[in-house]
């Protein structure tokens, strides 16, 4: 206390002032820092990708016994409940959960196109599931007219991931390669073929499972039936172990398709198969932070193959990641620290109960662990499945394709079933193209032809369009052209170009040697007639950039 003031006060009031001042100082010193309650990270934007709810099995035989009252492949009543529960759970999380939001993130129960945008695969039960989800996420019943965007399945590489060129070729045409990989796995779970046969009888599928050589197809179909029946309470209790076995087998089959393995050169070059979706996620985040996107909810409705591709790219190859349950949901929250202002990403996974006794209640998957990547190039498991935005973006970039062809890059297994004609054969005669060749050329027009050739606008044929392939027919007439070319570790189109260039160079060398001999022996021939075979060939020209 200042001396002048102290001298004006009597001793007793002076002591009282000192005590009051001291108490005030202590009170100020002991006050806690400004608190934001339980919430440290404020939700800014939510991106949701879910699988559809339960449906009847997708079979074309014994449909009455297998599918029951719900037509095969269609969403059933249990599936409707699943999707409503997913939407209801997330509505509560972003409106009333005090550990997530201090004030409601979704302040209005009304569906508003300025708040949410939706996209779905062009499949009936995913479109229905999208609407059911939105009906509970925005529960004002008298005003729900959702706008749900789609793309043709043949072009939807982001959600209908079977449309990705390598995946489509492998799943549709590489049956022998799939069986060679999966038959030992099936035999490990079902060493006695009779057990699988007996199971097929109980599931009205003995005809589909009559051939031991095609047991992979049998297992995939039985799993679909068992999963569908399980959701409606149509399975005996002793089927639980069989369900687990079938689930493990199908998850392993998917693992060979969707898992990103950074130790395999082909995976690194092609990139993770969930990249199209994750790149869209990053674009949505960038646009939101920059103010170009004001949607609070980015909503996607897809299939098990939509989610498996994403989980596999994010480093999770567990059974529940590789074969997602009905209604499984990927939730990505863009959050902002209330103390530092930095952005973070939280990724969660959950699903509704799968059997009637669970009431199809939604819950989080505690086993899921988000992987992120530090600036020093090391990956780590994020605490609470939340990491800085930069670390999440760095992980996504780490799994992106290193080869510019990306999804159009093929390995030996896919090349073996491509079945496209070589350039020489395609120029010499009119050839019909196989389904697999047409599929690849439609998906990858820029990579479908050898160097010097372009894809025709109609017919999807490769036609010569440069000096590189305009060598006279005398060089090609002697080539025994195979229908396809198979080379491991190099693209087919590059292989074709190398083969033609190598042959013509060899032929040119042989002609030159013959010419020299003839000149020495006869001295009367001119080299003028031999000029065309070497005139247009430029062997030093690179066949493909970066090869």
Coordinates of C-alpha atoms in Angstrom, one line a residue:
X1 CA 0.0 0.0 0.0
X2 CA 1.4 3.4 -0.9
X3 CA 2.9 5.3 2.1
X4 CA 0.7 8.4 1.6
X5 CA -2.5 6.4 1.7
X6 CA -1.2 4.3 4.7
X7 CA -0.6 7.5 6.7
X8 CA -4.2 8.7 6.2
X9 CA -5.8 5.5 7.5
X10 CA -6.0 4.5 11.1
X11 CA -4.1 1.3 12.1
X12 CA -7.1 -1.0 12.2
X13 CA -8.7 -0.1 8.9
X14 CA -5.2 -0.2 7.4
X15 CA -4.8 -3.8 8.4
X16 CA -8.3 -4.6 7.0
X17 CA -7.3 -3.1 3.6
X18 CA -4.2 -5.1 3.5
X19 CA -6.1 -8.3 4.2
X20 CA -8.7 -7.5 1.5
X21 CA -6.1 -6.6 -1.1
X22 CA -4.1 -9.8 -0.3
X23 CA -7.2 -11.9 -0.6
X24 CA -8.1 -10.3 -3.9
X25 CA -4.7 -10.9 -5.3
X26 CA -4.8 -14.6 -4.2
X27 CA -8.2 -15.0 -5.8
X28 CA -7.0 -13.6 -9.1
X29 CA -3.9 -15.7 -9.1
X30 CA -5.9 -18.9 -8.4
X31 CA -8.6 -18.3 -11.0
X32 CA -8.5 -21.0 -13.7
X33 CA -7.7 -20.1 -17.3
X34 CA -10.8 -19.4 -19.4
X35 CA -12.6 -22.7 -20.0
X36 CA -14.5 -24.0 -23.0
X37 CA -16.2 -26.7 -20.9
X38 CA -15.6 -30.2 -22.0
X39 CA -14.9 -29.3 -25.6
X40 CA -11.4 -28.5 -26.8
X41 CA -11.9 -29.1 -30.5
X42 CA -14.9 -27.4 -32.2
X43 CA -16.5 -29.3 -35.1
X44 CA -16.3 -27.4 -38.3
X45 CA -17.4 -29.9 -41.0
X46 CA -18.5 -33.5 -41.1
X47 CA -18.0 -36.0 -43.9
X48 CA -19.9 -39.3 -43.7
X49 CA -19.6 -42.4 -45.8
X50 CA -21.9 -45.3 -44.9
X51 CA -22.8 -48.7 -46.3
X52 CA -26.5 -49.4 -47.0
X53 CA -28.6 -51.2 -44.4
X54 CA -29.4 -54.9 -44.5
X55 CA -30.9 -56.3 -47.7
X56 CA -32.0 -59.7 -48.9
X57 CA -29.4 -61.8 -50.6
X58 CA -28.5 -61.2 -54.2
X59 CA -29.1 -64.6 -55.8
X60 CA -30.9 -65.8 -58.9
X61 CA -32.0 -69.3 -57.7
X62 CA -34.4 -70.6 -55.0
X63 CA -35.4 -66.9 -54.5
X64 CA -38.5 -67.6 -52.4
X65 CA -36.6 -69.7 -49.9
X66 CA -33.6 -67.5 -49.7
X67 CA -35.0 -64.0 -50.0
X68 CA -38.4 -64.5 -48.4
X69 CA -40.9 -61.6 -48.5
X70 CA -38.3 -59.0 -49.6
X71 CA -37.3 -59.3 -53.2
X72 CA -33.7 -60.4 -53.7
X73 CA -31.2 -57.6 -53.4
X74 CA -33.7 -55.1 -51.9
X75 CA -33.5 -53.2 -48.6
X76 CA -35.5 -54.9 -45.9
X77 CA -37.3 -53.5 -42.9
X78 CA -34.4 -54.2 -40.7
X79 CA -32.1 -52.3 -43.1
X80 CA -34.4 -49.3 -42.8
X81 CA -34.1 -49.4 -39.0
X82 CA -30.3 -49.6 -39.3
X83 CA -30.0 -46.5 -41.4
X84 CA -32.5 -44.5 -39.3
X85 CA -30.4 -45.4 -36.2
X86 CA -27.2 -44.2 -37.9
X87 CA -28.8 -40.9 -38.8
X88 CA -30.4 -40.5 -35.3
X89 CA -27.1 -41.3 -33.5
X90 CA -25.2 -38.7 -35.5
X91 CA -28.0 -36.1 -35.1
X92 CA -27.6 -36.5 -31.3
X93 CA -23.8 -36.3 -31.5
X94 CA -23.8 -33.0 -33.3
X95 CA -26.8 -31.5 -31.5
X96 CA -26.8 -32.5 -27.8
X97 CA -23.6 -34.4 -27.0
X98 CA -21.8 -32.0 -24.6
X99 CA -18.5 -33.8 -25.0
X100 CA -18.6 -33.0 -28.8
X101 CA -20.4 -29.7 -29.1
X102 CA -21.0 -26.8 -26.7
X103 CA -23.7 -25.4 -28.9
X104 CA -25.5 -27.5 -31.5
X105 CA -23.5 -27.9 -34.7
X106 CA -26.7 -28.8 -36.5
X107 CA -28.9 -26.0 -35.1
X108 CA -32.0 -26.7 -37.2
X109 CA -33.8 -30.0 -37.6
X110 CA -34.8 -29.0 -41.1
X111 CA -33.2 -30.5 -44.2
X112 CA -31.4 -27.7 -45.9
X113 CA -29.5 -28.0 -49.2
X114 CA -27.2 -25.2 -48.0
X115 CA -26.2 -27.3 -45.0
X116 CA -25.8 -30.8 -46.5
X117 CA -25.0 -32.3 -49.9
X118 CA -25.4 -36.0 -50.7
X119 CA -24.0 -38.4 -53.2
X120 CA -24.8 -42.1 -53.7
X121 CA -23.8 -45.0 -55.9
X122 CA -26.4 -45.5 -58.6
X123 CA -27.8 -48.6 -56.8
X124 CA -31.4 -48.8 -55.5
X125 CA -30.6 -49.8 -51.9
X126 CA -27.9 -47.2 -51.4
X127 CA -30.2 -44.5 -52.7
X128 CA -32.9 -45.7 -50.3
X129 CA -30.3 -45.9 -47.4
X130 CA -29.2 -42.3 -48.1
X131 CA -32.8 -41.0 -47.8
X132 CA -33.4 -42.9 -44.6
X133 CA -30.2 -41.6 -43.1
X134 CA -31.1 -38.0 -44.0
X135 CA -34.6 -38.5 -42.5
X136 CA -33.2 -38.9 -39.0
X137 CA -30.2 -36.6 -39.4
X138 CA -32.8 -33.9 -40.2
X139 CA -35.9 -35.1 -38.5
X140 CA -38.5 -32.5 -39.5
X141 CA -40.9 -34.9 -41.2
X142 CA -43.0 -32.4 -43.1
X143 CA -40.1 -31.1 -45.3
X144 CA -37.7 -33.7 -46.6
X145 CA -37.1 -33.6 -50.4
X146 CA -33.5 -34.8 -50.6
X147 CA -31.3 -34.1 -53.5
X148 CA -28.9 -37.1 -53.9
X149 CA -26.3 -37.0 -56.7
X150 CA -25.2 -40.1 -58.6
X151 CA -22.8 -41.1 -61.4
X152 CA -23.1 -44.1 -63.7
X153 CA -21.6 -47.1 -62.0
X154 CA -19.3 -47.7 -64.9
X155 CA -17.7 -44.3 -64.3
X156 CA -18.0 -44.1 -60.5
X157 CA -14.5 -45.1 -59.4
X158 CA -14.9 -43.2 -56.2
X159 CA -17.8 -45.1 -54.6
X160 CA -18.5 -48.0 -57.0
X161 CA -14.9 -49.1 -56.7
X162 CA -15.4 -52.2 -58.8
X163 CA -15.2 -49.7 -61.8
X164 CA -11.5 -49.1 -61.2
X165 CA -9.7 -50.7 -64.2
X166 CA -7.4 -53.1 -62.3
X167 CA -10.2 -54.1 -59.8
X168 CA -12.7 -54.7 -62.6
X169 CA -10.3 -56.8 -64.6
X170 CA -9.2 -58.9 -61.6
X171 CA -12.6 -59.5 -60.1
X172 CA -14.5 -60.1 -63.4
X173 CA -11.9 -62.0 -65.5
X174 CA -9.1 -63.3 -63.3
X175 CA -11.0 -66.2 -61.8
X176 CA -8.0 -68.6 -62.0
X177 CA -5.8 -66.2 -60.1
X178 CA -8.4 -65.6 -57.4
X179 CA -8.9 -69.3 -56.9
X180 CA -5.2 -70.0 -56.7
X181 CA -4.9 -67.4 -53.9
X182 CA -8.1 -68.2 -52.0
X183 CA -8.5 -72.0 -52.2
X184 CA -5.8 -72.7 -49.6
X185 CA -7.6 -70.2 -47.3
X186 CA -11.0 -71.9 -47.8
X187 CA -9.4 -75.3 -47.1
X188 CA -7.9 -74.0 -43.9
X189 CA -11.4 -73.1 -42.5
X190 CA -13.2 -76.0 -44.2
X191 CA -10.7 -78.8 -44.5
X192 CA -13.7 -81.2 -45.1
X193 CA -15.5 -80.2 -48.3
X194 CA -18.5 -82.1 -47.0
X195 CA -19.0 -79.5 -44.2
X196 CA -19.3 -76.7 -46.8
X197 CA -21.6 -78.8 -48.9
X198 CA -23.9 -79.6 -46.0
X199 CA -24.0 -75.9 -45.1
X200 CA -25.0 -75.1 -48.7
X201 CA -27.9 -77.6 -48.4
X202 CA -29.2 -75.8 -45.3
X203 CA -29.0 -72.5 -47.3
X204 CA -30.8 -73.8 -50.4
X205 CA -27.6 -73.6 -52.4
X206 CA -26.5 -77.2 -53.0
X207 CA -26.6 -76.7 -56.8
X208 CA -24.4 -73.6 -56.6
X209 CA -21.9 -75.5 -54.4
X210 CA -21.7 -78.8 -56.2
X211 CA -18.3 -78.2 -57.8
X212 CA -15.2 -78.4 -55.5
X213 CA -13.1 -76.5 -58.1
X214 CA -15.4 -73.4 -57.7
X215 CA -15.6 -73.3 -54.0
X216 CA -14.6 -69.7 -53.8
X217 CA -17.8 -68.7 -55.6
X218 CA -19.7 -71.0 -53.2
X219 CA -18.2 -69.3 -50.2
X220 CA -18.9 -65.7 -51.4
X221 CA -22.6 -66.6 -52.1
X222 CA -23.1 -68.4 -48.8
X223 CA -21.7 -65.5 -46.9
X224 CA -24.1 -63.1 -48.6
X225 CA -27.0 -65.4 -47.7
X226 CA -25.9 -66.0 -44.1
X227 CA -25.4 -62.2 -43.6
X228 CA -28.8 -61.3 -45.0
X229 CA -30.6 -64.1 -43.0
X230 CA -28.7 -63.1 -39.8
X231 CA -30.0 -59.5 -40.0
X232 CA -33.6 -60.7 -40.0
X233 CA -33.2 -63.4 -37.3
X234 CA -33.5 -66.2 -39.8
X235 CA -30.4 -68.3 -38.8
X236 CA -30.2 -71.0 -36.1
X237 CA -27.8 -70.1 -33.3
X238 CA -25.3 -72.8 -34.3
X239 CA -24.6 -70.8 -37.4
X240 CA -22.6 -68.2 -35.5
X241 CA -19.3 -70.0 -35.8
X242 CA -19.9 -70.6 -39.5
X243 CA -20.7 -66.9 -40.0
X244 CA -17.4 -66.0 -38.4
X245 CA -15.5 -68.5 -40.7
X246 CA -17.2 -67.2 -43.8
X247 CA -16.6 -63.6 -42.8
X248 CA -12.9 -64.3 -42.3
X249 CA -12.6 -65.9 -45.7
X250 CA -14.4 -63.1 -47.5
X251 CA -12.3 -60.5 -45.7
X252 CA -9.2 -62.2 -46.9
X253 CA -10.5 -62.2 -50.5
X254 CA -11.1 -58.5 -50.2
X255 CA -7.7 -58.0 -48.5
X256 CA -6.1 -59.0 -51.8
X257 CA -8.0 -56.2 -53.6
X258 CA -8.3 -53.3 -51.2
X259 CA -5.3 -53.4 -48.9
X260 CA -2.6 -50.8 -49.5
X261 CA 0.8 -52.5 -49.0
X262 CA 3.7 -50.0 -49.0
X263 CA 6.2 -52.8 -49.3
X264 CA 4.9 -53.8 -52.7
X265 CA 6.1 -51.8 -55.6
X266 CA 2.9 -52.2 -57.6
X267 CA 0.8 -50.8 -54.8
X268 CA 3.1 -47.8 -54.4
X269 CA 3.1 -47.1 -58.1
X270 CA -0.7 -47.5 -58.5
X271 CA -1.7 -45.9 -55.2
X272 CA -4.3 -46.9 -52.7
X273 CA -7.7 -47.8 -54.1
X274 CA -9.5 -45.5 -51.7
X275 CA -7.6 -42.5 -53.2
X276 CA -10.4 -41.2 -55.3
X277 CA -12.6 -40.8 -52.2
X278 CA -9.8 -39.5 -49.9
X279 CA -8.8 -37.0 -52.5
X280 CA -12.4 -35.8 -52.6
X281 CA -12.3 -35.6 -48.8
X282 CA -9.2 -33.4 -48.9
X283 CA -10.7 -31.2 -51.6
X284 CA -13.8 -30.7 -49.4
X285 CA -11.6 -29.7 -46.5
X286 CA -9.5 -27.3 -48.5
X287 CA -12.6 -25.7 -50.0
X288 CA -14.2 -25.3 -46.6
X289 CA -11.1 -23.8 -45.0
X290 CA -10.8 -21.4 -48.0
X291 CA -14.5 -20.5 -47.8
X292 CA -15.4 -22.0 -51.1
X293 CA -17.6 -24.8 -49.5
X294 CA -20.1 -23.8 -46.9
X295 CA -21.7 -27.3 -46.4
X296 CA -21.5 -28.5 -42.9
X297 CA -22.3 -32.1 -43.9
X298 CA -20.8 -34.0 -46.9
X299 CA -22.8 -37.2 -47.1
X300 CA -22.0 -40.3 -49.2
X301 CA -24.0 -43.5 -49.4
X302 CA -22.2 -46.6 -50.8
X303 CA -21.4 -50.2 -50.7
X304 CA -19.1 -52.5 -48.7
X305 CA -16.5 -52.0 -51.6
X306 CA -16.7 -48.3 -51.1
X307 CA -15.7 -48.5 -47.5
X308 CA -13.2 -51.3 -47.8
X309 CA -11.2 -49.3 -50.4
X310 CA -11.0 -46.4 -48.0
X311 CA -10.0 -48.4 -44.9
X312 CA -7.4 -50.3 -46.9
X313 CA -5.8 -47.1 -48.0
X314 CA -5.9 -45.7 -44.4
X315 CA -3.9 -48.7 -43.3
X316 CA -6.6 -50.9 -41.7
X317 CA -6.8 -54.5 -43.1
X318 CA -8.8 -56.0 -40.2
X319 CA -11.8 -58.2 -41.0
X320 CA -14.3 -55.5 -40.2
X321 CA -12.5 -53.1 -42.5
X322 CA -12.1 -55.5 -45.4
X323 CA -15.6 -56.8 -45.2
X324 CA -17.8 -54.0 -43.7
X325 CA -21.0 -54.8 -41.9
X326 CA -24.4 -53.4 -43.0
X327 CA -24.6 -49.7 -42.1
X328 CA -20.9 -49.4 -41.3
X329 CA -20.1 -45.7 -41.2
X330 CA -16.9 -43.7 -41.8
X331 CA -17.1 -40.3 -40.1
X332 CA -14.5 -37.6 -40.6
X333 CA -14.7 -34.5 -38.6
X334 CA -12.8 -31.4 -39.5
X335 CA -12.2 -29.8 -36.1
X336 CA -10.6 -26.6 -34.9
X337 CA -8.7 -26.1 -31.6
X338 CA -10.4 -23.5 -29.3
X339 CA -7.1 -22.7 -27.7
X340 CA -4.6 -22.6 -30.7
X341 CA -6.8 -22.2 -33.7
X342 CA -5.1 -25.1 -35.5
X343 CA -7.2 -27.5 -37.6
X344 CA -7.3 -31.2 -36.9
X345 CA -9.0 -34.3 -38.3
X346 CA -10.8 -36.9 -36.3
X347 CA -11.9 -40.1 -38.1
X348 CA -14.3 -42.6 -36.4
X349 CA -15.9 -45.9 -37.4
X350 CA -19.1 -47.5 -36.2
X351 CA -22.1 -49.5 -37.2
X352 CA -25.5 -50.5 -36.0
X353 CA -26.1 -53.9 -34.4
X354 CA -26.5 -56.7 -37.0
X355 CA -29.2 -58.8 -35.4
X356 CA -32.7 -58.1 -34.1
X357 CA -31.8 -58.7 -30.5
X358 CA -29.4 -55.7 -30.7
X359 CA -32.3 -53.4 -31.8
X360 CA -29.8 -52.4 -34.4
X361 CA -28.3 -49.8 -32.0
X362 CA -25.4 -47.8 -33.4
X363 CA -22.0 -47.9 -31.6
X364 CA -18.4 -46.9 -32.3
X365 CA -15.7 -49.4 -33.1
X366 CA -13.1 -49.1 -30.3
X367 CA -10.6 -51.2 -32.3
X368 CA -10.3 -48.6 -35.0
X369 CA -7.0 -46.6 -34.9
X370 CA -6.4 -43.7 -37.2
X371 CA -2.9 -43.5 -38.8
X372 CA -1.3 -40.2 -39.5
X373 CA 2.2 -39.2 -40.8
X374 CA 4.7 -36.8 -39.3
X375 CA 6.9 -34.4 -41.4
X376 CA 9.9 -36.7 -40.8
X377 CA 8.1 -39.4 -42.8
X378 CA 7.1 -41.7 -39.9
X379 CA 3.5 -42.9 -39.4
X380 CA 1.8 -43.0 -36.0
X381 CA -1.5 -44.0 -34.4
X382 CA -3.4 -40.8 -33.6
X383 CA -4.5 -40.4 -30.0
X384 CA -8.3 -40.4 -29.8
X385 CA -8.3 -40.9 -33.6
X386 CA -7.5 -37.2 -34.0
X387 CA -4.4 -35.7 -35.5
X388 CA -3.3 -32.3 -37.1
X389 CA -4.8 -31.7 -40.5
X390 CA -1.3 -31.5 -42.0
X391 CA -0.4 -35.0 -40.7
X392 CA -3.6 -36.5 -42.0
X393 CA -3.1 -34.9 -45.4
X394 CA 0.4 -36.1 -45.4
X395 CA -0.7 -39.7 -44.9
X396 CA -3.2 -39.5 -47.7
X397 CA -0.6 -38.1 -50.0
X398 CA 1.8 -40.9 -49.0
X399 CA -0.6 -43.5 -50.3
X400 CA -1.2 -41.6 -53.6
X401 CA 0.0 -43.1 -56.9
X402 CA 3.6 -42.5 -57.8
X403 CA 3.1 -43.5 -61.4
X404 CA 1.1 -41.0 -63.5
X405 CA -1.1 -43.8 -64.9
X406 CA -2.5 -44.4 -61.4
X407 CA -5.5 -46.6 -61.5
X408 CA -4.8 -47.4 -65.2
X409 CA -1.5 -49.1 -64.3
X410 CA -1.8 -52.9 -64.6
X411 CA 0.2 -55.8 -63.1
X412 CA 0.7 -59.3 -64.5
X413 CA -2.6 -60.7 -63.2
X414 CA -4.7 -58.0 -64.8
X415 CA -2.6 -57.9 -68.0
X416 CA -3.1 -61.6 -68.4
X417 CA -6.8 -61.1 -68.8
X418 CA -6.7 -57.8 -70.8
X419 CA -6.8 -59.7 -74.1
X420 CA -6.2 -56.6 -76.4
X421 CA -4.7 -57.1 -79.9
X422 CA -1.2 -55.9 -80.6
X423 CA -0.9 -52.8 -82.7
X424 CA 0.4 -54.7 -85.7
X425 CA -2.6 -57.1 -85.6
X426 CA -5.0 -54.2 -85.1
X427 CA -3.7 -52.3 -88.1
X428 CA -3.4 -55.3 -90.4
X429 CA -6.9 -56.6 -90.1
X430 CA -10.2 -55.6 -88.6
X431 CA -10.4 -57.2 -85.2
X432 CA -13.2 -57.5 -82.7
X433 CA -12.2 -56.4 -79.2
X434 CA -12.9 -58.5 -76.1
X435 CA -15.0 -57.2 -73.3
X436 CA -12.0 -56.9 -71.0
X437 CA -10.2 -54.8 -73.6
X438 CA -13.2 -52.6 -74.2
X439 CA -13.5 -52.1 -70.5
X440 CA -9.9 -50.9 -70.1
X441 CA -9.9 -48.7 -73.2
X442 CA -13.1 -47.0 -72.1
X443 CA -11.7 -46.3 -68.6
X444 CA -8.2 -45.4 -69.6
X445 CA -8.2 -43.8 -73.1
X446 CA -4.9 -42.0 -72.5
X447 CA -3.1 -45.2 -71.6
X448 CA -4.9 -47.7 -73.8
X449 CA -2.6 -47.6 -76.9
X450 CA 1.0 -48.0 -77.7
X451 CA 3.2 -44.9 -78.2
X452 CA 2.3 -43.3 -81.6
X453 CA -1.2 -44.6 -81.6
X454 CA -4.4 -42.9 -80.5
X455 CA -7.8 -44.3 -79.5
X456 CA -10.5 -43.8 -82.1
X457 CA -13.6 -41.9 -80.9
X458 CA -15.8 -44.7 -82.1
X459 CA -15.0 -48.3 -81.8
X460 CA -12.2 -47.9 -79.3
X461 CA -9.6 -49.1 -81.8
X462 CA -5.9 -47.9 -81.6
X463 CA -4.9 -46.2 -84.8
X464 CA -1.5 -45.0 -85.9
X465 CA -1.0 -41.3 -85.6
X466 CA 2.7 -40.6 -85.8
X467 CA 6.0 -41.5 -87.5
X468 CA 6.8 -44.0 -84.8
X469 CA 4.2 -46.5 -86.1
X470 CA 4.2 -45.6 -89.8
X471 CA 7.0 -48.0 -90.8
X472 CA 6.2 -49.8 -94.1
X473 CA 4.4 -53.1 -94.0
X474 CA 7.5 -54.9 -95.1
X475 CA 8.7 -54.7 -91.5
X476 CA 5.4 -56.0 -90.1
X477 CA 4.6 -58.7 -92.7
X478 CA 7.2 -61.0 -91.2
X479 CA 6.0 -60.6 -87.6
X480 CA 4.2 -63.5 -86.0
X481 CA 1.8 -61.3 -84.0
X482 CA 0.4 -62.9 -80.8
X483 CA -3.1 -61.8 -79.7
X484 CA -1.7 -60.4 -76.4
X485 CA 1.6 -59.5 -74.9
X486 CA 2.4 -60.4 -71.3
X487 CA 5.3 -58.9 -69.5
X488 CA 5.7 -58.5 -65.7
X489 CA 6.8 -55.1 -64.5
X490 CA 6.1 -53.1 -67.6
X491 CA 2.9 -51.9 -69.1
X492 CA 1.4 -53.8 -72.1
X493 CA 1.4 -50.8 -74.4
X494 CA 5.1 -50.1 -73.7
X495 CA 5.8 -53.8 -74.3
X496 CA 4.1 -53.6 -77.6
X497 CA 6.1 -50.6 -78.7
X498 CA 9.4 -52.2 -77.5
X499 CA 8.6 -55.5 -79.3
X500 CA 7.9 -53.8 -82.7
X501 CA 10.9 -51.4 -82.4
X502 CA 13.3 -54.3 -81.4
X503 CA 12.1 -56.5 -84.3
X504 CA 12.4 -53.8 -86.9
X505 CA 15.9 -52.8 -85.6
X506 CA 17.0 -56.4 -85.9
X507 CA 15.5 -56.7 -89.3
X508 CA 17.2 -53.6 -90.4
X509 CA 20.6 -54.8 -89.1
X510 CA 20.2 -58.1 -91.0
X511 CA 19.3 -56.2 -94.2
X512 CA 22.4 -54.0 -93.7
X513 CA 24.7 -57.0 -93.3
X514 CA 23.2 -58.6 -96.4
X515 CA 23.6 -55.4 -98.3
X516 CA 27.3 -55.1 -97.5
X517 CA 27.9 -58.7 -98.6
X518 CA 26.0 -58.1 -101.8
X519 CA 27.9 -54.9 -102.5
X520 CA 31.2 -56.6 -102.0
X521 CA 30.2 -59.6 -104.1
X522 CA 28.3 -57.9 -106.9
X523 CA 29.1 -54.2 -106.6
X524 CA 26.1 -53.3 -108.6
X525 CA 23.3 -52.8 -106.1
X526 CA 22.1 -49.5 -104.6
X527 CA 21.0 -49.0 -101.0
X528 CA 18.1 -46.8 -102.2
X529 CA 15.5 -49.6 -102.2
X530 CA 16.2 -50.4 -98.5
X531 CA 15.7 -46.9 -97.2
X532 CA 12.0 -47.1 -96.1
X533 CA 12.6 -49.7 -93.4
X534 CA 14.9 -47.4 -91.5
X535 CA 13.5 -44.0 -92.5
X536 CA 10.7 -43.7 -90.0
X537 CA 12.2 -45.7 -87.1
X538 CA 13.7 -43.7 -84.3
X539 CA 14.9 -46.2 -81.7
X540 CA 16.4 -43.6 -79.5
X541 CA 13.1 -41.9 -78.9
X542 CA 11.7 -42.8 -75.4
X543 CA 8.7 -45.1 -75.7
X544 CA 7.2 -43.7 -72.5
X545 CA 8.1 -40.9 -70.2
X546 CA 9.7 -42.1 -67.0
X547 CA 9.8 -45.7 -67.9

